[in-house]
PDB file of C-alpha atoms in Angstrom:
ATOM      1  CA  MET B   1      11.927  21.965  13.067  1.00  0.00           C
ATOM      2  CA  LEU B   2       8.345  22.519  13.845  1.00  0.00           C
ATOM      3  CA  SER B   3       8.013  21.471  17.177  1.00  0.00           C
ATOM      4  CA  GLY B   4       6.922  24.583  18.595  1.00  0.00           C
ATOM      5  CA  PHE B   5       3.278  23.406  16.579  1.00  0.00           C
ATOM      6  CA  LYS B   6       4.142  19.922  16.575  1.00  0.00           C
ATOM      7  CA  SER B   7       2.781  19.361  20.435  1.00  0.00           C
ATOM      8  CA  LEU B   8      -0.019  20.927  19.005  1.00  0.00           C
ATOM      9  CA  ALA B   9      -1.351  19.111  16.482  1.00  0.00           C
ATOM     10  CA  GLN B  10      -3.276  16.647  15.601  1.00  0.00           C
ATOM     11  CA  ASN B  11      -2.955  15.852  12.068  1.00  0.00           C
ATOM     12  CA  GLU B  12       0.863  14.008  13.018  1.00  0.00           C
ATOM     13  CA  LYS B  13       1.021  12.737   8.956  1.00  0.00           C
ATOM     14  CA  CYS B  14       0.321  15.673   7.621  1.00  0.00           C
ATOM     15  CA  LEU B  15       2.625  17.596   9.405  1.00  0.00           C
ATOM     16  CA  ALA B  16       5.924  14.518   9.653  1.00  0.00           C
ATOM     17  CA  LEU B  17       4.804  15.678   5.254  1.00  0.00           C
ATOM     18  CA  ALA B  18       5.539  18.972   5.492  1.00  0.00           C
ATOM     19  CA  ASN B  19       8.772  17.865   7.986  1.00  0.00           C
ATOM     20  CA  ALA B  20      10.086  15.790   5.730  1.00  0.00           C
ATOM     21  CA  ILE B  21       9.604  18.076   2.401  1.00  0.00           C
ATOM     22  CA  ILE B  22      11.294  20.822   4.188  1.00  0.00           C
ATOM     23  CA  LYS B  23      13.939  19.245   5.510  1.00  0.00           C
ATOM     24  CA  ASN B  24      14.967  17.716   2.282  1.00  0.00           C
ATOM     25  CA  THR B  25      14.315  20.969   0.281  1.00  0.00           C
ATOM     26  CA  LYS B  26      16.508  22.996   3.285  1.00  0.00           C
ATOM     27  CA  ALA B  27      13.963  25.303   3.043  1.00  0.00           C
ATOM     28  CA  ASP B  28      13.275  27.686   6.641  1.00  0.00           C
ATOM     29  CA  ILE B  29       9.869  28.550   7.610  1.00  0.00           C
ATOM     30  CA  HIS B  30       8.856  31.434   7.689  1.00  0.00           C
ATOM     31  CA  ASN B  31       5.547  31.356   9.254  1.00  0.00           C
ATOM     32  CA  GLN B  32       2.937  28.669  10.314  1.00  0.00           C
ATOM     33  CA  SER B  33      -0.658  29.365  12.116  1.00  0.00           C
ATOM     34  CA  VAL B  34      -3.676  27.814  12.561  1.00  0.00           C
ATOM     35  CA  ASP B  35      -6.983  29.739  11.189  1.00  0.00           C
ATOM     36  CA  LEU B  36     -10.261  29.224  12.326  1.00  0.00           C
ATOM     37  CA  ASP B  37     -11.217  27.093  10.188  1.00  0.00           C
ATOM     38  CA  GLU B  38      -8.434  24.597  11.573  1.00  0.00           C
ATOM     39  CA  ILE B  39      -6.312  25.278   7.696  1.00  0.00           C
ATOM     40  CA  TYR B  40      -2.681  24.552   9.072  1.00  0.00           C
ATOM     41  CA  TYR B  41      -0.604  26.744   7.088  1.00  0.00           C
ATOM     42  CA  ILE B  42       3.133  26.462   6.788  1.00  0.00           C
ATOM     43  CA  LYS B  43       5.211  28.711   4.619  1.00  0.00           C
ATOM     44  CA  ALA B  44       9.432  27.860   3.876  1.00  0.00           C
ATOM     45  CA  GLU B  45      10.996  29.562   2.123  1.00  0.00           C
ATOM     46  CA  PHE B  46      13.736  27.338  -0.513  1.00  0.00           C
ATOM     47  CA  PRO B  47      17.265  27.339  -1.625  1.00  0.00           C
ATOM     48  CA  SER B  48      17.436  29.378  -4.395  1.00  0.00           C
ATOM     49  CA  ALA B  49      19.854  26.068  -6.150  1.00  0.00           C
ATOM     50  CA  PHE B  50      16.879  24.313  -6.808  1.00  0.00           C
ATOM     51  CA  ASP B  51      15.048  24.443 -10.476  1.00  0.00           C
ATOM     52  CA  LEU B  52      10.836  24.021 -10.309  1.00  0.00           C
ATOM     53  CA  GLU B  53      11.856  20.312 -11.544  1.00  0.00           C
ATOM     54  CA  ALA B  54      13.534  19.553  -8.697  1.00  0.00           C
ATOM     55  CA  ILE B  55      10.768  21.677  -6.488  1.00  0.00           C
ATOM     56  CA  LYS B  56       8.464  18.489  -7.766  1.00  0.00           C
ATOM     57  CA  THR B  57      10.391  15.799  -7.925  1.00  0.00           C
ATOM     58  CA  ILE B  58      11.373  16.416  -3.862  1.00  0.00           C
ATOM     59  CA  CYS B  59       7.902  16.805  -2.743  1.00  0.00           C
ATOM     60  CA  ASP B  60       6.895  13.650  -5.174  1.00  0.00           C
ATOM     61  CA  THR B  61       9.830  11.349  -4.191  1.00  0.00           C
ATOM     62  CA  THR B  62       9.447  12.365  -0.608  1.00  0.00           C
ATOM     63  CA  ALA B  63       5.417  12.273  -0.037  1.00  0.00           C
ATOM     64  CA  LYS B  64       5.814   8.505  -2.256  1.00  0.00           C
ATOM     65  CA  SER B  65       3.402   7.113   0.249  1.00  0.00           C
ATOM     66  CA  ALA B  66       0.778   9.195  -0.861  1.00  0.00           C
ATOM     67  CA  LYS B  67      -2.159   8.618  -2.684  1.00  0.00           C
ATOM     68  CA  VAL B  68      -2.470  11.771  -5.322  1.00  0.00           C
ATOM     69  CA  SER B  69      -5.796  13.510  -5.206  1.00  0.00           C
ATOM     70  CA  TYR B  70      -4.393  15.245  -8.347  1.00  0.00           C
ATOM     71  CA  ASN B  71      -1.067  15.716 -10.189  1.00  0.00           C
ATOM     72  CA  TRP B  72       1.013  19.701 -10.267  1.00  0.00           C
ATOM     73  CA  ARG B  73      -1.009  21.914 -12.084  1.00  0.00           C
ATOM     74  CA  LEU B  74      -0.914  25.150 -12.467  1.00  0.00           C
ATOM     75  CA  ASN B  75      -3.468  27.641  -9.641  1.00  0.00           C
ATOM     76  CA  TYR B  76      -5.368  30.819 -10.513  1.00  0.00           C
ATOM     77  CA  ASP B  77      -2.164  32.701 -10.010  1.00  0.00           C
ATOM     78  CA  ARG B  78      -0.003  31.162 -12.680  1.00  0.00           C
ATOM     79  CA  ASN B  79       2.020  28.745  -8.535  1.00  0.00           C
ATOM     80  CA  TYR B  80       2.114  25.310  -9.413  1.00  0.00           C
ATOM     81  CA  GLU B  81      -0.023  23.246  -6.822  1.00  0.00           C
ATOM     82  CA  LYS B  82      -0.273  18.972  -6.087  1.00  0.00           C
ATOM     83  CA  GLU B  83      -2.839  17.663  -3.388  1.00  0.00           C
ATOM     84  CA  PHE B  84      -2.255  14.414  -1.744  1.00  0.00           C
ATOM     85  CA  LEU B  85      -4.178  12.500   0.488  1.00  0.00           C
ATOM     86  CA  VAL B  86      -2.842  11.986   3.386  1.00  0.00           C
ATOM     87  CA  ASN B  87      -4.622   9.623   5.958  1.00  0.00           C
ATOM     88  CA  GLY B  88      -7.827  10.472   4.641  1.00  0.00           C
ATOM     89  CA  ASN B  89      -7.076  14.490   4.902  1.00  0.00           C
ATOM     90  CA  LYS B  90      -6.250  16.956   1.517  1.00  0.00           C
ATOM     91  CA  PHE B  91      -2.701  17.940   2.266  1.00  0.00           C
ATOM     92  CA  LEU B  92      -2.432  20.803  -0.502  1.00  0.00           C
ATOM     93  CA  VAL B  93       1.484  21.550  -1.793  1.00  0.00           C
ATOM     94  CA  THR B  94       2.198  24.877  -3.487  1.00  0.00           C
ATOM     95  CA  ILE B  95       5.456  26.143  -5.094  1.00  0.00           C
ATOM     96  CA  TYR B  96       5.411  30.376  -5.505  1.00  0.00           C
ATOM     97  CA  PHE B  97       8.420  29.446  -7.815  1.00  0.00           C
ATOM     98  CA  SER B  98       9.879  32.563  -8.307  1.00  0.00           C
ATOM     99  CA  ASP B  99       9.761  34.042  -4.594  1.00  0.00           C
ATOM    100  CA  ARG B 100      11.451  30.558  -3.355  1.00  0.00           C
ATOM    101  CA  PHE B 101       8.430  29.860  -1.346  1.00  0.00           C
ATOM    102  CA  LEU B 102       6.214  25.887  -0.694  1.00  0.00           C
ATOM    103  CA  TYR B 103       3.250  26.731   0.915  1.00  0.00           C
ATOM    104  CA  PHE B 104       1.803  23.523   2.739  1.00  0.00           C
ATOM    105  CA  GLU B 105      -1.683  23.337   4.385  1.00  0.00           C
ATOM    106  CA  PHE B 106      -3.690  20.560   5.755  1.00  0.00           C
ATOM    107  CA  PRO B 107      -6.250  20.041   9.100  1.00  0.00           C
ATOM    108  CA  TYR B 108      -5.358  20.759  11.951  1.00  0.00           C
ATOM    109  CA  LYS B 109      -7.093  17.505  12.556  1.00  0.00           C
TER     110      LYS B 109
END
């Protein structure tokens, strides 16, 4: 799935977690990038067959070995997000449910 960026990424555990969630939600990657602050971003569209609670459950189950920084909460634009700690790095998952997107942010290095 993320093979083009996988060889470049130094934060393999966060990348592997994002990849697993994308696979488990049957999502399709729309874009991925690294910004100047070396934050990795992945945007993936999940099928309409999933409801919000199912997406949350898949994310929680897939990331069960990661420490939770904070539980699901509404962010400033009213989308659900949750932050995990993976190998000491912040791994943020945001669910844009009305647009059917999952959005991942984590450090590149």
